[in-house]
mmCIF file of C-alpha atoms in Angstrom:
data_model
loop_
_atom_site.group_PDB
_atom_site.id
_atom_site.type_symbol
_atom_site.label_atom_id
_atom_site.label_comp_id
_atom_site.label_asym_id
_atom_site.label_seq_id
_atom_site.Cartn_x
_atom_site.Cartn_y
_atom_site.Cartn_z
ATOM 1 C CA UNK A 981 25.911 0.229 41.348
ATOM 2 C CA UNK A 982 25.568 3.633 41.617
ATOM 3 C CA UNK A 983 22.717 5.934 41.626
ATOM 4 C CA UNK A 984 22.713 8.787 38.639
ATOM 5 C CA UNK A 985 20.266 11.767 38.535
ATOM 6 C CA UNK A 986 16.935 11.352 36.491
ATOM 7 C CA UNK A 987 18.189 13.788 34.238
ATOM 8 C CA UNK A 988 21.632 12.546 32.968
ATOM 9 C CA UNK A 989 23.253 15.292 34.518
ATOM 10 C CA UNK A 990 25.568 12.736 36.001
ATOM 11 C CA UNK A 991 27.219 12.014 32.511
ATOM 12 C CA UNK A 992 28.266 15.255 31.735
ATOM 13 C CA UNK A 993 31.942 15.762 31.109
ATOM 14 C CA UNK A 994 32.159 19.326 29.953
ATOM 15 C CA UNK A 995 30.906 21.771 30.770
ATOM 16 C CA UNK A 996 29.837 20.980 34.206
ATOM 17 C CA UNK A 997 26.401 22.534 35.537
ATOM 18 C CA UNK A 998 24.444 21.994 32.229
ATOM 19 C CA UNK A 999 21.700 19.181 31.088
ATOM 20 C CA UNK A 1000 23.258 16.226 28.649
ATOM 21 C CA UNK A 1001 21.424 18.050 25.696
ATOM 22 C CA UNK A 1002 23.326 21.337 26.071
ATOM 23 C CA UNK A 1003 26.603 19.946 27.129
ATOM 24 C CA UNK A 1004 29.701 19.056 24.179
ATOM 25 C CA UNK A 1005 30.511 15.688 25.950
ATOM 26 C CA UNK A 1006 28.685 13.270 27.904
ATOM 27 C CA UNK A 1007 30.161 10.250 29.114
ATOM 28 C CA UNK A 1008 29.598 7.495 27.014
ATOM 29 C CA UNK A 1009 30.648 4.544 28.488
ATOM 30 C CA UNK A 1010 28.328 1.841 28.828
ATOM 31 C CA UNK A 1011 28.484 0.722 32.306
ATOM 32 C CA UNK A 1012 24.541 1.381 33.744
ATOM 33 C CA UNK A 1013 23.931 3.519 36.760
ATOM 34 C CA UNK A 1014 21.004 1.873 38.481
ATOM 35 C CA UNK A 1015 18.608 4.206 37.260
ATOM 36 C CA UNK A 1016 19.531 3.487 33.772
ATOM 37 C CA UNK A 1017 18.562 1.322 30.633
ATOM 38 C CA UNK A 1018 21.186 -0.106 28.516
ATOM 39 C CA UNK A 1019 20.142 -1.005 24.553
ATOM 40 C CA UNK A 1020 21.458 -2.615 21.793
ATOM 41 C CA UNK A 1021 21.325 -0.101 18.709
ATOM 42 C CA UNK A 1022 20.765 -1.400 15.288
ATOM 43 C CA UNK A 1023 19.637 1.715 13.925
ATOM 44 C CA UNK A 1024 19.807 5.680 13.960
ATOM 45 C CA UNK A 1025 17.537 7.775 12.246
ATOM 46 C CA UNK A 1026 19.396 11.359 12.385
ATOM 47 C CA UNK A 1027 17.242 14.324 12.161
ATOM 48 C CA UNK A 1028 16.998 15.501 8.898
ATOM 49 C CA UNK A 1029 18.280 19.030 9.346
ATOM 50 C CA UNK A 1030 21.860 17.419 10.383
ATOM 51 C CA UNK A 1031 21.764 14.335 7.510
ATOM 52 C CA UNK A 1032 21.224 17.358 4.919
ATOM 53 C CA UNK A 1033 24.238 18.630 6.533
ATOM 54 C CA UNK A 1034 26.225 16.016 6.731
ATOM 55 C CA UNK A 1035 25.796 14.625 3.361
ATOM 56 C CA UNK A 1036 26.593 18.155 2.217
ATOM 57 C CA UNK A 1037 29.930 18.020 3.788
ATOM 58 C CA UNK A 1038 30.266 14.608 2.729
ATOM 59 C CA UNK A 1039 29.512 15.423 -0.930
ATOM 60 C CA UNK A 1040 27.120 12.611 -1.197
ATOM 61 C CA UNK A 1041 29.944 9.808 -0.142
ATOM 62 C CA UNK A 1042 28.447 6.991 2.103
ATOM 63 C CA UNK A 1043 32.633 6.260 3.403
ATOM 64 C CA UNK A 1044 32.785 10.174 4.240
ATOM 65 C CA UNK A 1045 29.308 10.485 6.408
ATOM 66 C CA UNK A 1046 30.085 7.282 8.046
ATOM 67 C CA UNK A 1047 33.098 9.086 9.258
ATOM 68 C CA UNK A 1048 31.610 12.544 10.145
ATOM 69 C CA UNK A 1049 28.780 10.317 12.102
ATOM 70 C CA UNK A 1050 31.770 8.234 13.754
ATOM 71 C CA UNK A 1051 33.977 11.468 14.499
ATOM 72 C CA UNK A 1052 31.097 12.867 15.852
ATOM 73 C CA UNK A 1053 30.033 10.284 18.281
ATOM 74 C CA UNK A 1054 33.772 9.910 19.327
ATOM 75 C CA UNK A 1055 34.410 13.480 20.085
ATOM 76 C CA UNK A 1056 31.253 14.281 21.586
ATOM 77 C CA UNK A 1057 30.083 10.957 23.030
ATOM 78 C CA UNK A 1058 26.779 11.638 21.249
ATOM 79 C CA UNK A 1059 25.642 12.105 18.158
ATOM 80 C CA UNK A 1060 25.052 15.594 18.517
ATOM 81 C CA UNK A 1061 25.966 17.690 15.124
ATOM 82 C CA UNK A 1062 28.154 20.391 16.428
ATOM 83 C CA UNK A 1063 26.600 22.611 13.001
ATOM 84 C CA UNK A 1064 23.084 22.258 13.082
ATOM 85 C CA UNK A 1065 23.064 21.426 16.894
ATOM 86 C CA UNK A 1066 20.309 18.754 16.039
ATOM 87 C CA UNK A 1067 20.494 14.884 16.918
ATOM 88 C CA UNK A 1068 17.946 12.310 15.901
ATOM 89 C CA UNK A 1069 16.750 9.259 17.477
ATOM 90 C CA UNK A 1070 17.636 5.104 17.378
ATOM 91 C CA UNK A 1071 15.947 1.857 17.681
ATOM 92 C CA UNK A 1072 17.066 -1.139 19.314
ATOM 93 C CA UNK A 1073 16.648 -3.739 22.179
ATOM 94 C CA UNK A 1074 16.865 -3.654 25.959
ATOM 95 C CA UNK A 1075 19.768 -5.288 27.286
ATOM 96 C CA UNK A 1076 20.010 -4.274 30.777
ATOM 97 C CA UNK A 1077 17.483 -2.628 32.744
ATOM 98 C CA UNK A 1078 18.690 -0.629 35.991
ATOM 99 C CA UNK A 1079 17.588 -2.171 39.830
ATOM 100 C CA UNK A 1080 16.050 1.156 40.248
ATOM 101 C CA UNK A 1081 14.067 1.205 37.251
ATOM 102 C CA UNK A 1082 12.808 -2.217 37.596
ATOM 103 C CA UNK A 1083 9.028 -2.688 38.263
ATOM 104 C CA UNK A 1084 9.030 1.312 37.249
ATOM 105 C CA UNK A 1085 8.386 1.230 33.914
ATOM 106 C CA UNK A 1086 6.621 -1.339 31.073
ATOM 107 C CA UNK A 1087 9.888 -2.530 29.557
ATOM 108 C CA UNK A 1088 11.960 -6.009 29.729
ATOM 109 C CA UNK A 1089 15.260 -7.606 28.728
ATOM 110 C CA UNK A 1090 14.705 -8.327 25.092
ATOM 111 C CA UNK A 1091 12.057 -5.533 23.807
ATOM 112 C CA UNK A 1092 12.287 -3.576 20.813
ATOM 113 C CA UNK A 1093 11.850 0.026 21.027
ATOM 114 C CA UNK A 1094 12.138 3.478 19.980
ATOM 115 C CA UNK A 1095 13.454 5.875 22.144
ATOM 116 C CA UNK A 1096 11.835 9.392 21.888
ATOM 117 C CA UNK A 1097 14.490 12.013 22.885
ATOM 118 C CA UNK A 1098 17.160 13.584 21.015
ATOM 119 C CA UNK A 1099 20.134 11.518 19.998
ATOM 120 C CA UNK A 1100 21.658 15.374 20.628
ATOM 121 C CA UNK A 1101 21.527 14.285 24.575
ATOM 122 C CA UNK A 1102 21.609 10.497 24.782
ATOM 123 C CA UNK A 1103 25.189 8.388 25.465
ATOM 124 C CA UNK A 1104 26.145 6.529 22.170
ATOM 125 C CA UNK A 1105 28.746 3.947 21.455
ATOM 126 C CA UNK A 1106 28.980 3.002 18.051
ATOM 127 C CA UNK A 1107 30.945 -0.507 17.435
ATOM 128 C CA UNK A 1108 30.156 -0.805 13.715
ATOM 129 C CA UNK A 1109 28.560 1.072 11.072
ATOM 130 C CA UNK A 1110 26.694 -1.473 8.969
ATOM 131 C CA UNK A 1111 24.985 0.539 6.115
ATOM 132 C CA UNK A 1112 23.946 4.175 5.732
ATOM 133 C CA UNK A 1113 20.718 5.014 3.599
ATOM 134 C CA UNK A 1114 21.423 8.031 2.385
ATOM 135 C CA UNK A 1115 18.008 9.011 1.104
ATOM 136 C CA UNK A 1116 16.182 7.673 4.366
ATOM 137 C CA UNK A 1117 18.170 9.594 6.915
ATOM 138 C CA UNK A 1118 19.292 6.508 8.530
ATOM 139 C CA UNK A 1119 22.194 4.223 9.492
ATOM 140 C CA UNK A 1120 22.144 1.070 10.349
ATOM 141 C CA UNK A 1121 24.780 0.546 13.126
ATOM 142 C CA UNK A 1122 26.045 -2.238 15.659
ATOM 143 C CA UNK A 1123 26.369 -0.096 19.275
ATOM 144 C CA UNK A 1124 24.962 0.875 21.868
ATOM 145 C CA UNK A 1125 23.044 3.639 23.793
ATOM 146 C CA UNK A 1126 21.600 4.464 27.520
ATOM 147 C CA UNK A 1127 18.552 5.969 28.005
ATOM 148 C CA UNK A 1128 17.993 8.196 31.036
ATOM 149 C CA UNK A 1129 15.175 7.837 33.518
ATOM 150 C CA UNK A 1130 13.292 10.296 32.580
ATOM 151 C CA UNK A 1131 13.869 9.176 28.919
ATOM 152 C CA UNK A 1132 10.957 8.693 26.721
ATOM 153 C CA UNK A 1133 10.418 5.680 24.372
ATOM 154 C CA UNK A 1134 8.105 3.207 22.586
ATOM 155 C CA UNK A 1135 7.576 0.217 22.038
ATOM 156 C CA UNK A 1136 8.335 -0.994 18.351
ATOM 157 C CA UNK A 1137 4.395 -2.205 16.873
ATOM 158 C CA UNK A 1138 4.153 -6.096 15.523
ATOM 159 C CA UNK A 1139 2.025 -4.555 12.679
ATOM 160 C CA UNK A 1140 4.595 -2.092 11.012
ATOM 161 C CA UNK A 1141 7.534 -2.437 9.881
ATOM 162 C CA UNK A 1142 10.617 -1.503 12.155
ATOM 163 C CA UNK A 1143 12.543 0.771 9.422
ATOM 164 C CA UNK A 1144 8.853 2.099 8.964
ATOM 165 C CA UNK A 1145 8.382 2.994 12.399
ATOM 166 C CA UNK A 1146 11.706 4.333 12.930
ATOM 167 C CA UNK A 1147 11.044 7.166 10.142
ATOM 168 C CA UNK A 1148 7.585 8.440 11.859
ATOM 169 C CA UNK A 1149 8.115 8.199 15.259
ATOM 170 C CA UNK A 1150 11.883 10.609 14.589
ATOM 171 C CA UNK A 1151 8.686 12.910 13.759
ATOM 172 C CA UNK A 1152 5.673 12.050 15.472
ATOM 173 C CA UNK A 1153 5.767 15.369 17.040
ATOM 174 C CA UNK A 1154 4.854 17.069 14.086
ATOM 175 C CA UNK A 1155 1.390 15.658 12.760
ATOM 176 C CA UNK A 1156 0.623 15.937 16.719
ATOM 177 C CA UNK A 1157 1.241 19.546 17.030
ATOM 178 C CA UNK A 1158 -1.183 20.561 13.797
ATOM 179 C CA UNK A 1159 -3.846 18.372 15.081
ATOM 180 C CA UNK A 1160 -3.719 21.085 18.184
ATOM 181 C CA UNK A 1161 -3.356 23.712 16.072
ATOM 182 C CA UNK A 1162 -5.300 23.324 12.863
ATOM 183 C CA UNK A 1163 -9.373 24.209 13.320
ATOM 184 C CA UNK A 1164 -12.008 23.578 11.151
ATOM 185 C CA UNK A 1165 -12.379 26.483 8.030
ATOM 186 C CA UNK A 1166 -8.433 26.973 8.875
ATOM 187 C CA UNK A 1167 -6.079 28.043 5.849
ATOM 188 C CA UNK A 1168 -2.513 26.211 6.190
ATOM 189 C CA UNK A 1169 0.708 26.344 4.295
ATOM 190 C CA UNK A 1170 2.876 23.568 5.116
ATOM 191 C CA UNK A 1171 6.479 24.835 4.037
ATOM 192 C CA UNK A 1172 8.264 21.180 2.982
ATOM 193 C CA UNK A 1173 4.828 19.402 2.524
ATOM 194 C CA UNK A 1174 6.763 17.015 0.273
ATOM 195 C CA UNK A 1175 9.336 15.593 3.304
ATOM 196 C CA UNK A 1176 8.215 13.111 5.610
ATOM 197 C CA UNK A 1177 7.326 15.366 8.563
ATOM 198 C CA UNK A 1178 5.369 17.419 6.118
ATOM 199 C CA UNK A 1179 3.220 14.548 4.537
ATOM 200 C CA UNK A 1180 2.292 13.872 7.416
ATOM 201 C CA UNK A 1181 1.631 17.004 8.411
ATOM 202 C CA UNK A 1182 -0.847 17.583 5.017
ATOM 203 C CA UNK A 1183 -2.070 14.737 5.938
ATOM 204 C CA UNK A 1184 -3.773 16.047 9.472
ATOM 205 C CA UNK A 1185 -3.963 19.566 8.492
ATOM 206 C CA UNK A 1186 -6.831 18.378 5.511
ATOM 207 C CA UNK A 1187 -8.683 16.410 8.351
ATOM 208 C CA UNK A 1188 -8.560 19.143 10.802
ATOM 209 C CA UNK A 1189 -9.524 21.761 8.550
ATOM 210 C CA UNK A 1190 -12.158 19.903 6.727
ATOM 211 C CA UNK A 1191 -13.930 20.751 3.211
ATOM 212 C CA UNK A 1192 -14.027 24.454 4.423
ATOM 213 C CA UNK A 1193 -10.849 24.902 5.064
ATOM 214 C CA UNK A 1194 -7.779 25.008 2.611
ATOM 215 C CA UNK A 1195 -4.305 23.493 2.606
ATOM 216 C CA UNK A 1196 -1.479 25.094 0.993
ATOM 217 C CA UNK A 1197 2.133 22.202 0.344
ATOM 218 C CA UNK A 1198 4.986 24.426 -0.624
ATOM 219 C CA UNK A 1199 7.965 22.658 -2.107
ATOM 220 C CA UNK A 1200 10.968 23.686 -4.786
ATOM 221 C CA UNK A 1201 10.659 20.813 -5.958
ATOM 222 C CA UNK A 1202 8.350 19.592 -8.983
ATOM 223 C CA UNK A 1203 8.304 15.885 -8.194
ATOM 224 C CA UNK A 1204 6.963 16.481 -4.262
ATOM 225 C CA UNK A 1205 4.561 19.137 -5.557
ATOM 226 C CA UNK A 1206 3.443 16.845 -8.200
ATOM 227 C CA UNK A 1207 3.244 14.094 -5.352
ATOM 228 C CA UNK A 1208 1.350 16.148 -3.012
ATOM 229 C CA UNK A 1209 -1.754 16.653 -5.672
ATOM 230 C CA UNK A 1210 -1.595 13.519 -5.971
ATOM 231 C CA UNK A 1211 -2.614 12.585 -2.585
ATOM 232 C CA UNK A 1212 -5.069 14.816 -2.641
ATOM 233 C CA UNK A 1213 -4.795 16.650 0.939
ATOM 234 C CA UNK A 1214 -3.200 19.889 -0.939
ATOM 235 C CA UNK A 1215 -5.857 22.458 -2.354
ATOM 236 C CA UNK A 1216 -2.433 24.101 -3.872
ATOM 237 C CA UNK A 1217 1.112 22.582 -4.210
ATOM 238 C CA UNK A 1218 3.230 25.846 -4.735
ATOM 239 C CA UNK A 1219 6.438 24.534 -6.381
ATOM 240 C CA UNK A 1220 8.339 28.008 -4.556
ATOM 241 C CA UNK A 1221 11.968 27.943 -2.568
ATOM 242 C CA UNK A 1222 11.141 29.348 0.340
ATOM 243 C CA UNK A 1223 13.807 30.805 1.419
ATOM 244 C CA UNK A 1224 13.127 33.595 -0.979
ATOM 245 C CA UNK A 1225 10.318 35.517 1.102
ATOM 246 C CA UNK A 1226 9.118 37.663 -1.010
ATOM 247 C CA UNK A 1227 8.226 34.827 -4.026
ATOM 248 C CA UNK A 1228 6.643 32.697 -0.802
ATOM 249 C CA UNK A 1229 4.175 35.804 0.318
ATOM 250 C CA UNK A 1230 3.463 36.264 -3.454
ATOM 251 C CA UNK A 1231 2.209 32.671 -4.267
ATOM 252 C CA UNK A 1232 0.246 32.146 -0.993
ATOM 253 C CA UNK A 1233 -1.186 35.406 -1.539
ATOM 254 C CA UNK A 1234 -2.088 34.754 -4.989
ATOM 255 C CA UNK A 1235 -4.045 31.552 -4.128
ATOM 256 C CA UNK A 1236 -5.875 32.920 -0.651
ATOM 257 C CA UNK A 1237 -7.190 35.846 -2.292
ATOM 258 C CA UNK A 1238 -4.743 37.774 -0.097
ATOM 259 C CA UNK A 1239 -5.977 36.412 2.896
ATOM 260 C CA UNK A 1240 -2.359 34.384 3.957
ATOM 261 C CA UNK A 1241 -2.527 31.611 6.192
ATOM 262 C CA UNK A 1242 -4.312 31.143 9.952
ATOM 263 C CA UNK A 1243 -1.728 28.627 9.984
ATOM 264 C CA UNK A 1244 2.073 28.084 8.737
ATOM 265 C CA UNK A 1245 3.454 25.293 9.831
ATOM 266 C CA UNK A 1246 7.384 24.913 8.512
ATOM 267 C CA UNK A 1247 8.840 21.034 7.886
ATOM 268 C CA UNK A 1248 11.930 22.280 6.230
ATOM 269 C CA UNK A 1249 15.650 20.703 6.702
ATOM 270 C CA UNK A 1250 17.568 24.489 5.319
ATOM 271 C CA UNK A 1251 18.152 27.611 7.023
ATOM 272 C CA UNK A 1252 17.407 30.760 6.109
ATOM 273 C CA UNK A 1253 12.803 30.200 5.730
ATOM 274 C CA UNK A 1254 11.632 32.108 9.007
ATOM 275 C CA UNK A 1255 10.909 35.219 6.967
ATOM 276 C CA UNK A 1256 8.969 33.299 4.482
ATOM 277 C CA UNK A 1257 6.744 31.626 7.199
ATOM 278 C CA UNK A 1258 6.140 35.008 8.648
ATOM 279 C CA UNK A 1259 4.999 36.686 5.319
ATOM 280 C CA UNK A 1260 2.969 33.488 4.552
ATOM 281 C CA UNK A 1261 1.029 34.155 7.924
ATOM 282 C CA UNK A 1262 -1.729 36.415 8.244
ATOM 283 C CA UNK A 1263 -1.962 39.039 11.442
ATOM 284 C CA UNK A 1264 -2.302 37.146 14.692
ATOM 285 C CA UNK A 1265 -2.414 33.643 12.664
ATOM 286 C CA UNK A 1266 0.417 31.145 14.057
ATOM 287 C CA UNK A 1267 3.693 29.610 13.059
ATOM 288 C CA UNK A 1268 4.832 26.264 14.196
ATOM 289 C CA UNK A 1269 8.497 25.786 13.324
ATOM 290 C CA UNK A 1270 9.615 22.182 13.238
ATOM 291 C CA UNK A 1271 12.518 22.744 11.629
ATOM 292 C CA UNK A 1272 15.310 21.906 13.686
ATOM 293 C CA UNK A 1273 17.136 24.451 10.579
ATOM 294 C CA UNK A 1274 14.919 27.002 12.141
ATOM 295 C CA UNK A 1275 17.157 30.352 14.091
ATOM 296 C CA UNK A 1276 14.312 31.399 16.379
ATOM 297 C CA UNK A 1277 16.582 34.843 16.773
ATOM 298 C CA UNK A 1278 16.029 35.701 13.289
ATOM 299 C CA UNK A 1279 12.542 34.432 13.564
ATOM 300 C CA UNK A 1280 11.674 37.106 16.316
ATOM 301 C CA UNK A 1281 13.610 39.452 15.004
ATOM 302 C CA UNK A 1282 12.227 38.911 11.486
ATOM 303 C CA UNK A 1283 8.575 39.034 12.852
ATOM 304 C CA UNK A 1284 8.937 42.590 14.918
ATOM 305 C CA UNK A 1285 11.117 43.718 11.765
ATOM 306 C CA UNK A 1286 8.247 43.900 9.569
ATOM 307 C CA UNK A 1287 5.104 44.739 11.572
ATOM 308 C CA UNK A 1288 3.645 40.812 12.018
ATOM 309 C CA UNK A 1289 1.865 39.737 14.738
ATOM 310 C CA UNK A 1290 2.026 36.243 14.689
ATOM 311 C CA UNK A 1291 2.347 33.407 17.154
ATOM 312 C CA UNK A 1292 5.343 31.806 16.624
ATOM 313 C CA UNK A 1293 5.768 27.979 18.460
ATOM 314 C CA UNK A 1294 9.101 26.388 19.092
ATOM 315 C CA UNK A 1295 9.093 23.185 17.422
ATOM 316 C CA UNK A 1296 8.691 20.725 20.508
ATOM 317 C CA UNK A 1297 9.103 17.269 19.000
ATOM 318 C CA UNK A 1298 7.006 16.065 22.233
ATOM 319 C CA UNK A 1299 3.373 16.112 22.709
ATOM 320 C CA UNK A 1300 1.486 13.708 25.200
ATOM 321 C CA UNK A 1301 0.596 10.133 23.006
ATOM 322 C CA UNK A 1302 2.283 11.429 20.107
ATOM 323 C CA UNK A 1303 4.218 8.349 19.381
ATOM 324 C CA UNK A 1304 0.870 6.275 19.421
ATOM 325 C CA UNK A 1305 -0.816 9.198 17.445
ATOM 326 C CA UNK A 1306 1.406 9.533 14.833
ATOM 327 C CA UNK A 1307 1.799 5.661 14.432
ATOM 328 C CA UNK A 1308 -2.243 5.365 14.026
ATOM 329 C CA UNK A 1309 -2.259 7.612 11.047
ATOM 330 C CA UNK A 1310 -0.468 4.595 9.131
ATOM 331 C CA UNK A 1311 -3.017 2.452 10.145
ATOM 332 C CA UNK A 1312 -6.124 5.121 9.275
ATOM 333 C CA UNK A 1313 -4.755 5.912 5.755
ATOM 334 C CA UNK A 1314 -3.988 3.272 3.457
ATOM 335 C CA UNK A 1315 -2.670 5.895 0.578
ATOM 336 C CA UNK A 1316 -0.167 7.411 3.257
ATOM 337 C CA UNK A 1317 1.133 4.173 4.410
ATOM 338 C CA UNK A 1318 1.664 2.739 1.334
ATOM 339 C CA UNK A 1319 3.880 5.905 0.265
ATOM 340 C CA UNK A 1320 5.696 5.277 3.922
ATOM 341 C CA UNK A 1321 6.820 1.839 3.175
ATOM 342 C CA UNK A 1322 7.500 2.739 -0.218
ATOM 343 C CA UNK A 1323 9.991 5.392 0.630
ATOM 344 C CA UNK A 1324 11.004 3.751 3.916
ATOM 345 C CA UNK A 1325 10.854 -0.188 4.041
#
């Protein structure tokens, strides 16, 4: 059995030189190397920028995204969307566990987990595609997948739900992040409060910044901002599209007293909202991009363009115990779980 680097570099077809993430074809075959884990998929949650995209080209036709997904997959050897550059992540079961790895790490033949890097760098055979749920971002699939050595995963929780935990951990990067960024007193516009990254990101931005602070949900939509009231971690739910800039800046300023944000933190699955963030942001306050839609060149650009002087974070969907973080809000808030397995079970 041969040994492959920690990295994955090993699988890379074309071009040569570059990590699995940035290359257009890994090898996908599902022989291990030694320092590799084999699973059994059943299901792929695909990041929401690249579902929106997909079902776009698609029209809305389950037969049409389960062949983009397929041709995908085929062509690239990963499900790595060659327009929005974004991937997703899978659940499924360890089959095979690599000599090298064993005694290594926590895992054994037969557990369930989650793996925790992109889909956009991690070998994928798909056998079958069983069903696609169109509104959850996922697809239920018979395959299978190799994580790397250096891979990151969890273990699926007895207590929730596996369709459940599929949906927050392909985001548990997010709520992690604001709790680092959001301080007590803070003002924060989450732009796509009403998706599931954002609720969850409302969520910790009202416990971090406490009864002093203030949180701002921006949606276009009437149902999410209705929805986000509702729960009652938005002081304002700005029903605004934000990628119109100028109406975004308006509103926030309108409700902070033209203050803006110390914090903008964007959840959105659409291009064109990095000016909106930026106007949204007061000077020096900071915006964390999650978006996976996000062009961090116009995002720069944008910022020096029109005088702001704002921290902008690239949207790492990896923080230390963020799996285990993000999976304990479920079991703090009853209200937020019971939306979770309403939308996702």
């Amino acid at each position: 059995m041969k040994h492959g680097s920690p990295y994955g570099t090993h699988r890379v077809l074309e071009p040569l030189g570059v990590l699995p993430q940035g290359a257009w074809k890994i090898d996908n075959s599902m022989e291990i190397y030694d320092n590799e884990i084999l699973i059994d998929v059943s299901a792929l949650n695909i990041d929401s920028a690249s579902f929106t995209q997909i079902k776009s080209e698609a029209h809305g036709d389950e037969a049409k995204v389960a062949d983009i997904v397929r041709g995908i997959v085929a062509q690239r050897g990963k499900q790595h969307n060659p327009v929005t550059g974004s991937g997703g992540m899978l659940i499924g079961t360890v089959a095979q566990i690599g000599p090298a790895l064993v005694g290594k790490c926590d895992l054994k033949v037969g557990d369930k987990i989650a793996t925790l890097v992109s889909l956009s760098l991690t070998p994928l055979r798909i056998d079958a595609i069983k069903k696609i749920h169109l509104q959850q971002d996922q697809i239920e699939i018979n395959g299978q997948a190799i994580l790397f050595e250096t891979g990151l995963y969890a273990k699926l929780p007895d207590d929730i739900d596996e369709k459940l935990a599929l949906a927050i951990l392909d985001v548990a990067g997010a709520p992690a992040q604001t709790a680092r960024l959001v301080q007590p007193g803070d003002t924060v516009v989450v732009i796509g409060g009403g998706g599931k990254s954002g609720t969850l990101c409302m969520y910790e931005a009202k416990k971090r910044a406490g009864a002093e602070g203030c949180v701002i949900g921006v949606s276009p939509f009437e149902k999410d901002c209705r929805r986000m009231k509702d729960l009652g971690w938005a002081d304002h739910a700005l029903q605004v599209d934000a990628t119109n800039a100028l109406a975004l800046m308006e509103a926030v300023a309108e409700v902070t007293d033209g203050k803006m944000a110390d914090v903008v933190i964007n959840c959105v699955n659409i291009p064109n909202t990095e000016m909106g963030s930026i106007l949204a942001t007061r000077q020096q306050g900071k915006i964390y991009f999650f978006s996976m839609a996000t062009s961090f060149t116009a995002a720069a650009l944008g910022a020096e363009g029109v005088g702001k002087d704002v921290e902008m974070i690239v949207g790492n969907g990896y923080a230390t115990g963020h799996a285990e973080f993000a999976l304990g809000l479920l079991r703090e808030s009853a209200s937020l779980r019971k939306l979770f397995e309403q939308l996702y079970v």
